[in-house]
Amino acid sequence: MLLAGGVLIKGGAHGLSGAAFAPGNVLVPGTAVVLAFAFAAFTGFESTVIYRREARDPNRTIPRATYVAIAFLGLFYAFMVWIVIQAFGNSEVIAAAAKNPGGLFFSAITTFVGGWAADLMHVFIVTSVIASLLAFHNAINRYVLALAEEGVLPRRLGRIHPRHGSPYVAGIAQTVLGAAVVLAFWAAHADPYQQLLLWVNTPGMIGLLLLL
């Protein structure tokens, strides 16, 4: 929002424009890949369902939470991408993204807000990754709990902590498995993004898509 405020107040690089939303700029070669990436970005929206047993009125709150999350994220993501396009200009943003894709947002917020905001963004990205990992950890634990209760996985994984009410055995098993995978890739000197993330994440995304 700091970035959006800075770009809107200063009018972007060459003035604000809605050309990015023109059909000719959307339906282009590579759109399918972008849509696949967008689907991956929304992974987790379906996890509201696994919290049914913990909601007071699940038939009302679970669907509402799901629709609100999808609507908010979709609109916010689209808005922020448009903001970044305005920060560089419609004709310059592609070259800027190709030159430094990882630093695109940092460069924009440095220009329109200040270096301190870029530092703050780095901190927020780290805390966001931690929050995201915790969310996935909780979701996977509850999937394992449900599968254990159905007899698909060993029933020991479905044990509930007597004090906290959490599926702690599933949590421990997931932590050990995750640590083993990361250590194996580390021992093989694999690239953290090109190999660890993509090799592990891609089959999971395909599996989730088939499951849905």
mmCIF file with all atom_site columns, C-alpha atoms in Angstrom:
data_model
loop_
_atom_site.group_PDB
_atom_site.id
_atom_site.type_symbol
_atom_site.label_atom_id
_atom_site.label_alt_id
_atom_site.label_comp_id
_atom_site.label_asym_id
_atom_site.label_entity_id
_atom_site.label_seq_id
_atom_site.pdbx_PDB_ins_code
_atom_site.Cartn_x
_atom_site.Cartn_y
_atom_site.Cartn_z
_atom_site.occupancy
_atom_site.B_iso_or_equiv
_atom_site.pdbx_formal_charge
_atom_site.auth_seq_id
_atom_site.auth_comp_id
_atom_site.auth_asym_id
_atom_site.auth_atom_id
_atom_site.pdbx_PDB_model_num
ATOM 1   C CA . MET A 1 1   ? 0.000   0.000   0.000   1.00 0.00 ? 1   MET A CA 1
ATOM 2   C CA . LEU A 1 2   ? 2.968   2.325   0.573   1.00 0.00 ? 2   LEU A CA 1
ATOM 3   C CA . LEU A 1 3   ? 4.095   1.627   -2.969  1.00 0.00 ? 3   LEU A CA 1
ATOM 4   C CA . ALA A 1 4   ? 0.587   2.186   -4.339  1.00 0.00 ? 4   ALA A CA 1
ATOM 5   C CA . GLY A 1 5   ? 0.255   5.470   -2.480  1.00 0.00 ? 5   GLY A CA 1
ATOM 6   C CA . GLY A 1 6   ? 3.606   6.733   -3.766  1.00 0.00 ? 6   GLY A CA 1
ATOM 7   C CA . VAL A 1 7   ? 2.869   5.810   -7.387  1.00 0.00 ? 7   VAL A CA 1
ATOM 8   C CA . LEU A 1 8   ? -0.659  7.242   -7.341  1.00 0.00 ? 8   LEU A CA 1
ATOM 9   C CA . ILE A 1 9   ? 0.382   10.512  -5.688  1.00 0.00 ? 9   ILE A CA 1
ATOM 10  C CA . LYS A 1 10  ? 3.255   11.077  -8.137  1.00 0.00 ? 10  LYS A CA 1
ATOM 11  C CA . GLY A 1 11  ? 1.275   9.881   -11.152 1.00 0.00 ? 11  GLY A CA 1
ATOM 12  C CA . GLY A 1 12  ? 3.554   7.017   -12.120 1.00 0.00 ? 12  GLY A CA 1
ATOM 13  C CA . ALA A 1 13  ? 6.440   7.240   -14.546 1.00 0.00 ? 13  ALA A CA 1
ATOM 14  C CA . HIS A 1 14  ? 4.480   8.815   -17.402 1.00 0.00 ? 14  HIS A CA 1
ATOM 15  C CA . GLY A 1 15  ? 1.017   9.363   -15.974 1.00 0.00 ? 15  GLY A CA 1
ATOM 16  C CA . LEU A 1 16  ? -1.581  6.756   -15.013 1.00 0.00 ? 16  LEU A CA 1
ATOM 17  C CA . SER A 1 17  ? -2.991  4.542   -17.765 1.00 0.00 ? 17  SER A CA 1
ATOM 18  C CA . GLY A 1 18  ? -5.423  1.632   -17.991 1.00 0.00 ? 18  GLY A CA 1
ATOM 19  C CA . ALA A 1 19  ? -3.848  0.230   -21.156 1.00 0.00 ? 19  ALA A CA 1
ATOM 20  C CA . ALA A 1 20  ? -2.541  -2.804  -19.261 1.00 0.00 ? 20  ALA A CA 1
ATOM 21  C CA . PHE A 1 21  ? -6.106  -4.133  -19.004 1.00 0.00 ? 21  PHE A CA 1
ATOM 22  C CA . ALA A 1 22  ? -6.797  -3.903  -22.749 1.00 0.00 ? 22  ALA A CA 1
ATOM 23  C CA . PRO A 1 23  ? -7.694  -7.336  -24.234 1.00 0.00 ? 23  PRO A CA 1
ATOM 24  C CA . GLY A 1 24  ? -4.819  -7.052  -26.688 1.00 0.00 ? 24  GLY A CA 1
ATOM 25  C CA . ASN A 1 25  ? -2.368  -6.909  -23.792 1.00 0.00 ? 25  ASN A CA 1
ATOM 26  C CA . VAL A 1 26  ? -3.945  -9.826  -21.946 1.00 0.00 ? 26  VAL A CA 1
ATOM 27  C CA . LEU A 1 27  ? -4.663  -12.462 -24.608 1.00 0.00 ? 27  LEU A CA 1
ATOM 28  C CA . VAL A 1 28  ? -1.082  -12.877 -25.821 1.00 0.00 ? 28  VAL A CA 1
ATOM 29  C CA . PRO A 1 29  ? 1.329   -15.838 -26.177 1.00 0.00 ? 29  PRO A CA 1
ATOM 30  C CA . GLY A 1 30  ? 2.302   -17.076 -22.756 1.00 0.00 ? 30  GLY A CA 1
ATOM 31  C CA . THR A 1 31  ? -1.033  -16.277 -21.095 1.00 0.00 ? 31  THR A CA 1
ATOM 32  C CA . ALA A 1 32  ? -1.548  -19.959 -20.212 1.00 0.00 ? 32  ALA A CA 1
ATOM 33  C CA . VAL A 1 33  ? 1.735   -20.015 -18.283 1.00 0.00 ? 33  VAL A CA 1
ATOM 34  C CA . VAL A 1 34  ? 0.771   -16.837 -16.448 1.00 0.00 ? 34  VAL A CA 1
ATOM 35  C CA . LEU A 1 35  ? -2.607  -18.333 -15.532 1.00 0.00 ? 35  LEU A CA 1
ATOM 36  C CA . ALA A 1 36  ? -0.877  -21.449 -14.196 1.00 0.00 ? 36  ALA A CA 1
ATOM 37  C CA . PHE A 1 37  ? 1.350   -19.241 -12.058 1.00 0.00 ? 37  PHE A CA 1
ATOM 38  C CA . ALA A 1 38  ? -1.713  -17.312 -10.893 1.00 0.00 ? 38  ALA A CA 1
ATOM 39  C CA . PHE A 1 39  ? -3.374  -20.570 -9.867  1.00 0.00 ? 39  PHE A CA 1
ATOM 40  C CA . ALA A 1 40  ? -0.285  -21.462 -7.852  1.00 0.00 ? 40  ALA A CA 1
ATOM 41  C CA . ALA A 1 41  ? -0.404  -18.037 -6.177  1.00 0.00 ? 41  ALA A CA 1
ATOM 42  C CA . PHE A 1 42  ? -3.923  -18.792 -4.962  1.00 0.00 ? 42  PHE A CA 1
ATOM 43  C CA . THR A 1 43  ? -2.997  -22.159 -3.482  1.00 0.00 ? 43  THR A CA 1
ATOM 44  C CA . GLY A 1 44  ? -4.517  -22.464 -0.035  1.00 0.00 ? 44  GLY A CA 1
ATOM 45  C CA . PHE A 1 45  ? -7.865  -20.818 -0.737  1.00 0.00 ? 45  PHE A CA 1
ATOM 46  C CA . GLU A 1 46  ? -9.507  -24.227 -0.365  1.00 0.00 ? 46  GLU A CA 1
ATOM 47  C CA . SER A 1 47  ? -7.984  -24.783 3.080   1.00 0.00 ? 47  SER A CA 1
ATOM 48  C CA . THR A 1 48  ? -10.837 -22.910 4.767   1.00 0.00 ? 48  THR A CA 1
ATOM 49  C CA . VAL A 1 49  ? -12.826 -26.137 4.499   1.00 0.00 ? 49  VAL A CA 1
ATOM 50  C CA . ILE A 1 50  ? -10.485 -28.088 6.766   1.00 0.00 ? 50  ILE A CA 1
ATOM 51  C CA . TYR A 1 51  ? -11.296 -25.720 9.644   1.00 0.00 ? 51  TYR A CA 1
ATOM 52  C CA . ARG A 1 52  ? -15.008 -26.657 9.640   1.00 0.00 ? 52  ARG A CA 1
ATOM 53  C CA . ARG A 1 53  ? -14.812 -28.520 12.930  1.00 0.00 ? 53  ARG A CA 1
ATOM 54  C CA . GLU A 1 54  ? -13.291 -25.448 14.593  1.00 0.00 ? 54  GLU A CA 1
ATOM 55  C CA . ALA A 1 55  ? -15.911 -22.965 13.341  1.00 0.00 ? 55  ALA A CA 1
ATOM 56  C CA . ARG A 1 56  ? -19.077 -22.159 15.308  1.00 0.00 ? 56  ARG A CA 1
ATOM 57  C CA . ASP A 1 57  ? -21.299 -21.935 12.201  1.00 0.00 ? 57  ASP A CA 1
ATOM 58  C CA . PRO A 1 58  ? -19.332 -23.632 9.396   1.00 0.00 ? 58  PRO A CA 1
ATOM 59  C CA . ASN A 1 59  ? -22.173 -23.673 6.852   1.00 0.00 ? 59  ASN A CA 1
ATOM 60  C CA . ARG A 1 60  ? -22.181 -19.863 6.916   1.00 0.00 ? 60  ARG A CA 1
ATOM 61  C CA . THR A 1 61  ? -18.665 -18.776 7.855   1.00 0.00 ? 61  THR A CA 1
ATOM 62  C CA . ILE A 1 62  ? -16.610 -21.215 5.730   1.00 0.00 ? 62  ILE A CA 1
ATOM 63  C CA . PRO A 1 63  ? -18.158 -20.301 2.328   1.00 0.00 ? 63  PRO A CA 1
ATOM 64  C CA . ARG A 1 64  ? -18.115 -16.614 3.254   1.00 0.00 ? 64  ARG A CA 1
ATOM 65  C CA . ALA A 1 65  ? -14.446 -16.730 4.272   1.00 0.00 ? 65  ALA A CA 1
ATOM 66  C CA . THR A 1 66  ? -13.541 -18.565 1.046   1.00 0.00 ? 66  THR A CA 1
ATOM 67  C CA . TYR A 1 67  ? -15.320 -16.124 -1.277  1.00 0.00 ? 67  TYR A CA 1
ATOM 68  C CA . VAL A 1 68  ? -14.008 -13.079 0.578   1.00 0.00 ? 68  VAL A CA 1
ATOM 69  C CA . ALA A 1 69  ? -10.424 -14.387 0.443   1.00 0.00 ? 69  ALA A CA 1
ATOM 70  C CA . ILE A 1 70  ? -10.585 -15.110 -3.305  1.00 0.00 ? 70  ILE A CA 1
ATOM 71  C CA . ALA A 1 71  ? -12.223 -11.763 -4.126  1.00 0.00 ? 71  ALA A CA 1
ATOM 72  C CA . PHE A 1 72  ? -9.826  -9.730  -2.000  1.00 0.00 ? 72  PHE A CA 1
ATOM 73  C CA . LEU A 1 73  ? -6.678  -11.458 -3.249  1.00 0.00 ? 73  LEU A CA 1
ATOM 74  C CA . GLY A 1 74  ? -7.753  -11.318 -6.889  1.00 0.00 ? 74  GLY A CA 1
ATOM 75  C CA . LEU A 1 75  ? -8.544  -7.607  -6.794  1.00 0.00 ? 75  LEU A CA 1
ATOM 76  C CA . PHE A 1 76  ? -5.512  -6.713  -4.682  1.00 0.00 ? 76  PHE A CA 1
ATOM 77  C CA . TYR A 1 77  ? -3.060  -8.685  -6.848  1.00 0.00 ? 77  TYR A CA 1
ATOM 78  C CA . ALA A 1 78  ? -4.450  -7.122  -10.039 1.00 0.00 ? 78  ALA A CA 1
ATOM 79  C CA . PHE A 1 79  ? -4.293  -3.645  -8.504  1.00 0.00 ? 79  PHE A CA 1
ATOM 80  C CA . MET A 1 80  ? -0.688  -4.030  -7.334  1.00 0.00 ? 80  MET A CA 1
ATOM 81  C CA . VAL A 1 81  ? 0.500   -5.391  -10.688 1.00 0.00 ? 81  VAL A CA 1
ATOM 82  C CA . TRP A 1 82  ? -1.126  -2.379  -12.352 1.00 0.00 ? 82  TRP A CA 1
ATOM 83  C CA . ILE A 1 83  ? 0.651   -0.115  -9.853  1.00 0.00 ? 83  ILE A CA 1
ATOM 84  C CA . VAL A 1 84  ? 4.044   -1.595  -10.745 1.00 0.00 ? 84  VAL A CA 1
ATOM 85  C CA . ILE A 1 85  ? 3.312   -1.159  -14.451 1.00 0.00 ? 85  ILE A CA 1
ATOM 86  C CA . GLN A 1 86  ? 2.543   2.516   -13.784 1.00 0.00 ? 86  GLN A CA 1
ATOM 87  C CA . ALA A 1 87  ? 5.773   2.860   -11.809 1.00 0.00 ? 87  ALA A CA 1
ATOM 88  C CA . PHE A 1 88  ? 7.876   1.966   -14.867 1.00 0.00 ? 88  PHE A CA 1
ATOM 89  C CA . GLY A 1 89  ? 5.547   2.845   -17.732 1.00 0.00 ? 89  GLY A CA 1
ATOM 90  C CA . ASN A 1 90  ? 3.596   0.640   -20.120 1.00 0.00 ? 90  ASN A CA 1
ATOM 91  C CA . SER A 1 91  ? 6.430   0.388   -22.642 1.00 0.00 ? 91  SER A CA 1
ATOM 92  C CA . GLU A 1 92  ? 9.315   0.123   -20.165 1.00 0.00 ? 92  GLU A CA 1
ATOM 93  C CA . VAL A 1 93  ? 8.026   -2.348  -17.564 1.00 0.00 ? 93  VAL A CA 1
ATOM 94  C CA . ILE A 1 94  ? 8.690   -5.488  -19.634 1.00 0.00 ? 94  ILE A CA 1
ATOM 95  C CA . ALA A 1 95  ? 12.347  -4.600  -20.113 1.00 0.00 ? 95  ALA A CA 1
ATOM 96  C CA . ALA A 1 96  ? 12.659  -3.733  -16.418 1.00 0.00 ? 96  ALA A CA 1
ATOM 97  C CA . ALA A 1 97  ? 11.108  -7.044  -15.397 1.00 0.00 ? 97  ALA A CA 1
ATOM 98  C CA . ALA A 1 98  ? 13.362  -9.000  -17.761 1.00 0.00 ? 98  ALA A CA 1
ATOM 99  C CA . LYS A 1 99  ? 16.458  -7.220  -16.444 1.00 0.00 ? 99  LYS A CA 1
ATOM 100 C CA . ASN A 1 100 ? 15.738  -7.664  -12.733 1.00 0.00 ? 100 ASN A CA 1
ATOM 101 C CA . PRO A 1 101 ? 12.539  -9.621  -11.993 1.00 0.00 ? 101 PRO A CA 1
ATOM 102 C CA . GLY A 1 102 ? 13.355  -10.142 -8.326  1.00 0.00 ? 102 GLY A CA 1
ATOM 103 C CA . GLY A 1 103 ? 14.041  -6.481  -7.692  1.00 0.00 ? 103 GLY A CA 1
ATOM 104 C CA . LEU A 1 104 ? 11.138  -4.977  -9.640  1.00 0.00 ? 104 LEU A CA 1
ATOM 105 C CA . PHE A 1 105 ? 9.016   -4.046  -6.625  1.00 0.00 ? 105 PHE A CA 1
ATOM 106 C CA . PHE A 1 106 ? 12.029  -2.931  -4.593  1.00 0.00 ? 106 PHE A CA 1
ATOM 107 C CA . SER A 1 107 ? 13.194  -0.632  -7.375  1.00 0.00 ? 107 SER A CA 1
ATOM 108 C CA . ALA A 1 108 ? 9.717   0.853   -7.738  1.00 0.00 ? 108 ALA A CA 1
ATOM 109 C CA . ILE A 1 109 ? 9.224   1.536   -4.045  1.00 0.00 ? 109 ILE A CA 1
ATOM 110 C CA . THR A 1 110 ? 12.727  3.019   -3.752  1.00 0.00 ? 110 THR A CA 1
ATOM 111 C CA . THR A 1 111 ? 11.931  5.466   -6.557  1.00 0.00 ? 111 THR A CA 1
ATOM 112 C CA . PHE A 1 112 ? 8.449   6.486   -5.422  1.00 0.00 ? 112 PHE A CA 1
ATOM 113 C CA . VAL A 1 113 ? 8.679   6.176   -1.628  1.00 0.00 ? 113 VAL A CA 1
ATOM 114 C CA . GLY A 1 114 ? 12.288  5.860   -0.524  1.00 0.00 ? 114 GLY A CA 1
ATOM 115 C CA . GLY A 1 115 ? 15.059  3.431   0.363   1.00 0.00 ? 115 GLY A CA 1
ATOM 116 C CA . TRP A 1 116 ? 13.680  2.965   3.854   1.00 0.00 ? 116 TRP A CA 1
ATOM 117 C CA . ALA A 1 117 ? 10.463  1.559   2.360   1.00 0.00 ? 117 ALA A CA 1
ATOM 118 C CA . ALA A 1 118 ? 12.447  -0.980  0.341   1.00 0.00 ? 118 ALA A CA 1
ATOM 119 C CA . ASP A 1 119 ? 14.193  -2.106  3.538   1.00 0.00 ? 119 ASP A CA 1
ATOM 120 C CA . LEU A 1 120 ? 10.814  -2.402  5.218   1.00 0.00 ? 120 LEU A CA 1
ATOM 121 C CA . MET A 1 121 ? 9.518   -4.436  2.273   1.00 0.00 ? 121 MET A CA 1
ATOM 122 C CA . HIS A 1 122 ? 12.409  -6.898  2.689   1.00 0.00 ? 122 HIS A CA 1
ATOM 123 C CA . VAL A 1 123 ? 11.474  -7.399  6.345   1.00 0.00 ? 123 VAL A CA 1
ATOM 124 C CA . PHE A 1 124 ? 7.793   -7.867  5.498   1.00 0.00 ? 124 PHE A CA 1
ATOM 125 C CA . ILE A 1 125 ? 8.625   -10.429 2.817   1.00 0.00 ? 125 ILE A CA 1
ATOM 126 C CA . VAL A 1 126 ? 10.565  -12.530 5.327   1.00 0.00 ? 126 VAL A CA 1
ATOM 127 C CA . THR A 1 127 ? 7.781   -12.346 7.928   1.00 0.00 ? 127 THR A CA 1
ATOM 128 C CA . SER A 1 128 ? 5.204   -13.105 5.222   1.00 0.00 ? 128 SER A CA 1
ATOM 129 C CA . VAL A 1 129 ? 7.109   -16.218 4.153   1.00 0.00 ? 129 VAL A CA 1
ATOM 130 C CA . ILE A 1 130 ? 7.193   -17.396 7.782   1.00 0.00 ? 130 ILE A CA 1
ATOM 131 C CA . ALA A 1 131 ? 3.441   -16.758 8.138   1.00 0.00 ? 131 ALA A CA 1
ATOM 132 C CA . SER A 1 132 ? 2.786   -18.590 4.878   1.00 0.00 ? 132 SER A CA 1
ATOM 133 C CA . LEU A 1 133 ? 4.842   -21.587 5.963   1.00 0.00 ? 133 LEU A CA 1
ATOM 134 C CA . LEU A 1 134 ? 2.970   -21.714 9.272   1.00 0.00 ? 134 LEU A CA 1
ATOM 135 C CA . ALA A 1 135 ? -0.337  -21.635 7.401   1.00 0.00 ? 135 ALA A CA 1
ATOM 136 C CA . PHE A 1 136 ? 0.742   -24.512 5.148   1.00 0.00 ? 136 PHE A CA 1
ATOM 137 C CA . HIS A 1 137 ? 2.050   -26.401 8.187   1.00 0.00 ? 137 HIS A CA 1
ATOM 138 C CA . ASN A 1 138 ? -1.314  -26.112 9.939   1.00 0.00 ? 138 ASN A CA 1
ATOM 139 C CA . ALA A 1 139 ? -3.248  -27.041 6.808   1.00 0.00 ? 139 ALA A CA 1
ATOM 140 C CA . ILE A 1 140 ? -1.126  -30.111 6.053   1.00 0.00 ? 140 ILE A CA 1
ATOM 141 C CA . ASN A 1 141 ? -1.418  -31.265 9.672   1.00 0.00 ? 141 ASN A CA 1
ATOM 142 C CA . ARG A 1 142 ? -5.192  -31.212 9.401   1.00 0.00 ? 142 ARG A CA 1
ATOM 143 C CA . TYR A 1 143 ? -5.157  -33.039 6.074   1.00 0.00 ? 143 TYR A CA 1
ATOM 144 C CA . VAL A 1 144 ? -2.984  -35.722 7.696   1.00 0.00 ? 144 VAL A CA 1
ATOM 145 C CA . LEU A 1 145 ? -5.353  -35.808 10.673  1.00 0.00 ? 145 LEU A CA 1
ATOM 146 C CA . ALA A 1 146 ? -8.363  -36.369 8.403   1.00 0.00 ? 146 ALA A CA 1
ATOM 147 C CA . LEU A 1 147 ? -6.562  -39.080 6.413   1.00 0.00 ? 147 LEU A CA 1
ATOM 148 C CA . ALA A 1 148 ? -5.468  -40.798 9.613   1.00 0.00 ? 148 ALA A CA 1
ATOM 149 C CA . GLU A 1 149 ? -9.021  -40.755 10.982  1.00 0.00 ? 149 GLU A CA 1
ATOM 150 C CA . GLU A 1 150 ? -10.243 -42.297 7.716   1.00 0.00 ? 150 GLU A CA 1
ATOM 151 C CA . GLY A 1 151 ? -7.617  -45.030 7.935   1.00 0.00 ? 151 GLY A CA 1
ATOM 152 C CA . VAL A 1 152 ? -5.713  -43.936 4.821   1.00 0.00 ? 152 VAL A CA 1
ATOM 153 C CA . LEU A 1 153 ? -2.644  -43.068 6.916   1.00 0.00 ? 153 LEU A CA 1
ATOM 154 C CA . PRO A 1 154 ? -1.512  -44.711 10.180  1.00 0.00 ? 154 PRO A CA 1
ATOM 155 C CA . ARG A 1 155 ? -3.914  -43.792 12.969  1.00 0.00 ? 155 ARG A CA 1
ATOM 156 C CA . ARG A 1 156 ? -1.034  -42.712 15.216  1.00 0.00 ? 156 ARG A CA 1
ATOM 157 C CA . LEU A 1 157 ? -0.735  -39.593 13.008  1.00 0.00 ? 157 LEU A CA 1
ATOM 158 C CA . GLY A 1 158 ? -4.231  -38.619 14.102  1.00 0.00 ? 158 GLY A CA 1
ATOM 159 C CA . ARG A 1 159 ? -3.390  -38.218 17.784  1.00 0.00 ? 159 ARG A CA 1
ATOM 160 C CA . ILE A 1 160 ? -4.595  -34.973 19.346  1.00 0.00 ? 160 ILE A CA 1
ATOM 161 C CA . HIS A 1 161 ? -2.555  -33.113 21.948  1.00 0.00 ? 161 HIS A CA 1
ATOM 162 C CA . PRO A 1 162 ? -4.382  -33.424 25.314  1.00 0.00 ? 162 PRO A CA 1
ATOM 163 C CA . ARG A 1 163 ? -3.746  -29.780 26.233  1.00 0.00 ? 163 ARG A CA 1
ATOM 164 C CA . HIS A 1 164 ? -3.592  -27.804 22.979  1.00 0.00 ? 164 HIS A CA 1
ATOM 165 C CA . GLY A 1 165 ? -6.071  -29.875 20.935  1.00 0.00 ? 165 GLY A CA 1
ATOM 166 C CA . SER A 1 166 ? -3.709  -29.877 17.936  1.00 0.00 ? 166 SER A CA 1
ATOM 167 C CA . PRO A 1 167 ? -2.655  -32.833 15.710  1.00 0.00 ? 167 PRO A CA 1
ATOM 168 C CA . TYR A 1 168 ? 0.831   -32.755 17.173  1.00 0.00 ? 168 TYR A CA 1
ATOM 169 C CA . VAL A 1 169 ? 2.041   -36.140 15.896  1.00 0.00 ? 169 VAL A CA 1
ATOM 170 C CA . ALA A 1 170 ? 1.186   -35.088 12.334  1.00 0.00 ? 170 ALA A CA 1
ATOM 171 C CA . GLY A 1 171 ? 3.056   -31.835 12.980  1.00 0.00 ? 171 GLY A CA 1
ATOM 172 C CA . ILE A 1 172 ? 6.171   -33.626 14.194  1.00 0.00 ? 172 ILE A CA 1
ATOM 173 C CA . ALA A 1 173 ? 6.077   -36.039 11.236  1.00 0.00 ? 173 ALA A CA 1
ATOM 174 C CA . GLN A 1 174 ? 5.725   -33.187 8.762   1.00 0.00 ? 174 GLN A CA 1
ATOM 175 C CA . THR A 1 175 ? 8.583   -31.241 10.369  1.00 0.00 ? 175 THR A CA 1
ATOM 176 C CA . VAL A 1 176 ? 10.912  -34.251 10.210  1.00 0.00 ? 176 VAL A CA 1
ATOM 177 C CA . LEU A 1 177 ? 9.978   -34.967 6.580   1.00 0.00 ? 177 LEU A CA 1
ATOM 178 C CA . GLY A 1 178 ? 10.450  -31.318 5.568   1.00 0.00 ? 178 GLY A CA 1
ATOM 179 C CA . ALA A 1 179 ? 13.821  -31.108 7.311   1.00 0.00 ? 179 ALA A CA 1
ATOM 180 C CA . ALA A 1 180 ? 14.957  -34.329 5.618   1.00 0.00 ? 180 ALA A CA 1
ATOM 181 C CA . VAL A 1 181 ? 14.036  -33.022 2.157   1.00 0.00 ? 181 VAL A CA 1
ATOM 182 C CA . VAL A 1 182 ? 15.760  -29.666 2.697   1.00 0.00 ? 182 VAL A CA 1
ATOM 183 C CA . LEU A 1 183 ? 18.903  -31.318 4.112   1.00 0.00 ? 183 LEU A CA 1
ATOM 184 C CA . ALA A 1 184 ? 19.021  -33.754 1.191   1.00 0.00 ? 184 ALA A CA 1
ATOM 185 C CA . PHE A 1 185 ? 18.942  -30.916 -1.345  1.00 0.00 ? 185 PHE A CA 1
ATOM 186 C CA . TRP A 1 186 ? 21.508  -28.995 0.717   1.00 0.00 ? 186 TRP A CA 1
ATOM 187 C CA . ALA A 1 187 ? 23.844  -32.004 0.801   1.00 0.00 ? 187 ALA A CA 1
ATOM 188 C CA . ALA A 1 188 ? 23.507  -32.281 -2.991  1.00 0.00 ? 188 ALA A CA 1
ATOM 189 C CA . HIS A 1 189 ? 24.414  -28.564 -3.357  1.00 0.00 ? 189 HIS A CA 1
ATOM 190 C CA . ALA A 1 190 ? 21.136  -27.974 -5.206  1.00 0.00 ? 190 ALA A CA 1
ATOM 191 C CA . ASP A 1 191 ? 19.922  -24.483 -6.055  1.00 0.00 ? 191 ASP A CA 1
ATOM 192 C CA . PRO A 1 192 ? 17.315  -23.391 -3.456  1.00 0.00 ? 192 PRO A CA 1
ATOM 193 C CA . TYR A 1 193 ? 14.940  -21.937 -6.080  1.00 0.00 ? 193 TYR A CA 1
ATOM 194 C CA . GLN A 1 194 ? 15.652  -23.636 -9.420  1.00 0.00 ? 194 GLN A CA 1
ATOM 195 C CA . GLN A 1 195 ? 15.806  -27.126 -7.941  1.00 0.00 ? 195 GLN A CA 1
ATOM 196 C CA . LEU A 1 196 ? 14.470  -27.389 -4.382  1.00 0.00 ? 196 LEU A CA 1
ATOM 197 C CA . LEU A 1 197 ? 11.446  -25.106 -4.761  1.00 0.00 ? 197 LEU A CA 1
ATOM 198 C CA . LEU A 1 198 ? 10.507  -25.940 -8.348  1.00 0.00 ? 198 LEU A CA 1
ATOM 199 C CA . TRP A 1 199 ? 11.150  -29.686 -8.169  1.00 0.00 ? 199 TRP A CA 1
ATOM 200 C CA . VAL A 1 200 ? 9.206   -30.100 -4.931  1.00 0.00 ? 200 VAL A CA 1
ATOM 201 C CA . ASN A 1 201 ? 6.501   -27.518 -5.532  1.00 0.00 ? 201 ASN A CA 1
ATOM 202 C CA . THR A 1 202 ? 5.582   -28.349 -9.150  1.00 0.00 ? 202 THR A CA 1
ATOM 203 C CA . PRO A 1 203 ? 4.396   -31.943 -8.557  1.00 0.00 ? 203 PRO A CA 1
ATOM 204 C CA . GLY A 1 204 ? 2.455   -30.671 -5.551  1.00 0.00 ? 204 GLY A CA 1
ATOM 205 C CA . MET A 1 205 ? 0.719   -28.023 -7.666  1.00 0.00 ? 205 MET A CA 1
ATOM 206 C CA . ILE A 1 206 ? -0.150  -30.564 -10.357 1.00 0.00 ? 206 ILE A CA 1
ATOM 207 C CA . GLY A 1 207 ? -1.470  -32.936 -7.711  1.00 0.00 ? 207 GLY A CA 1
ATOM 208 C CA . LEU A 1 208 ? -3.588  -30.213 -6.124  1.00 0.00 ? 208 LEU A CA 1
ATOM 209 C CA . LEU A 1 209 ? -4.997  -29.207 -9.515  1.00 0.00 ? 209 LEU A CA 1
ATOM 210 C CA . LEU A 1 210 ? -5.957  -32.830 -10.266 1.00 0.00 ? 210 LEU A CA 1
ATOM 211 C CA . LEU A 1 211 ? -7.448  -33.187 -6.770  1.00 0.00 ? 211 LEU A CA 1
ATOM 212 C CA . LEU A 1 212 ? -9.583  -30.066 -7.176  1.00 0.00 ? 212 LEU A CA 1
#
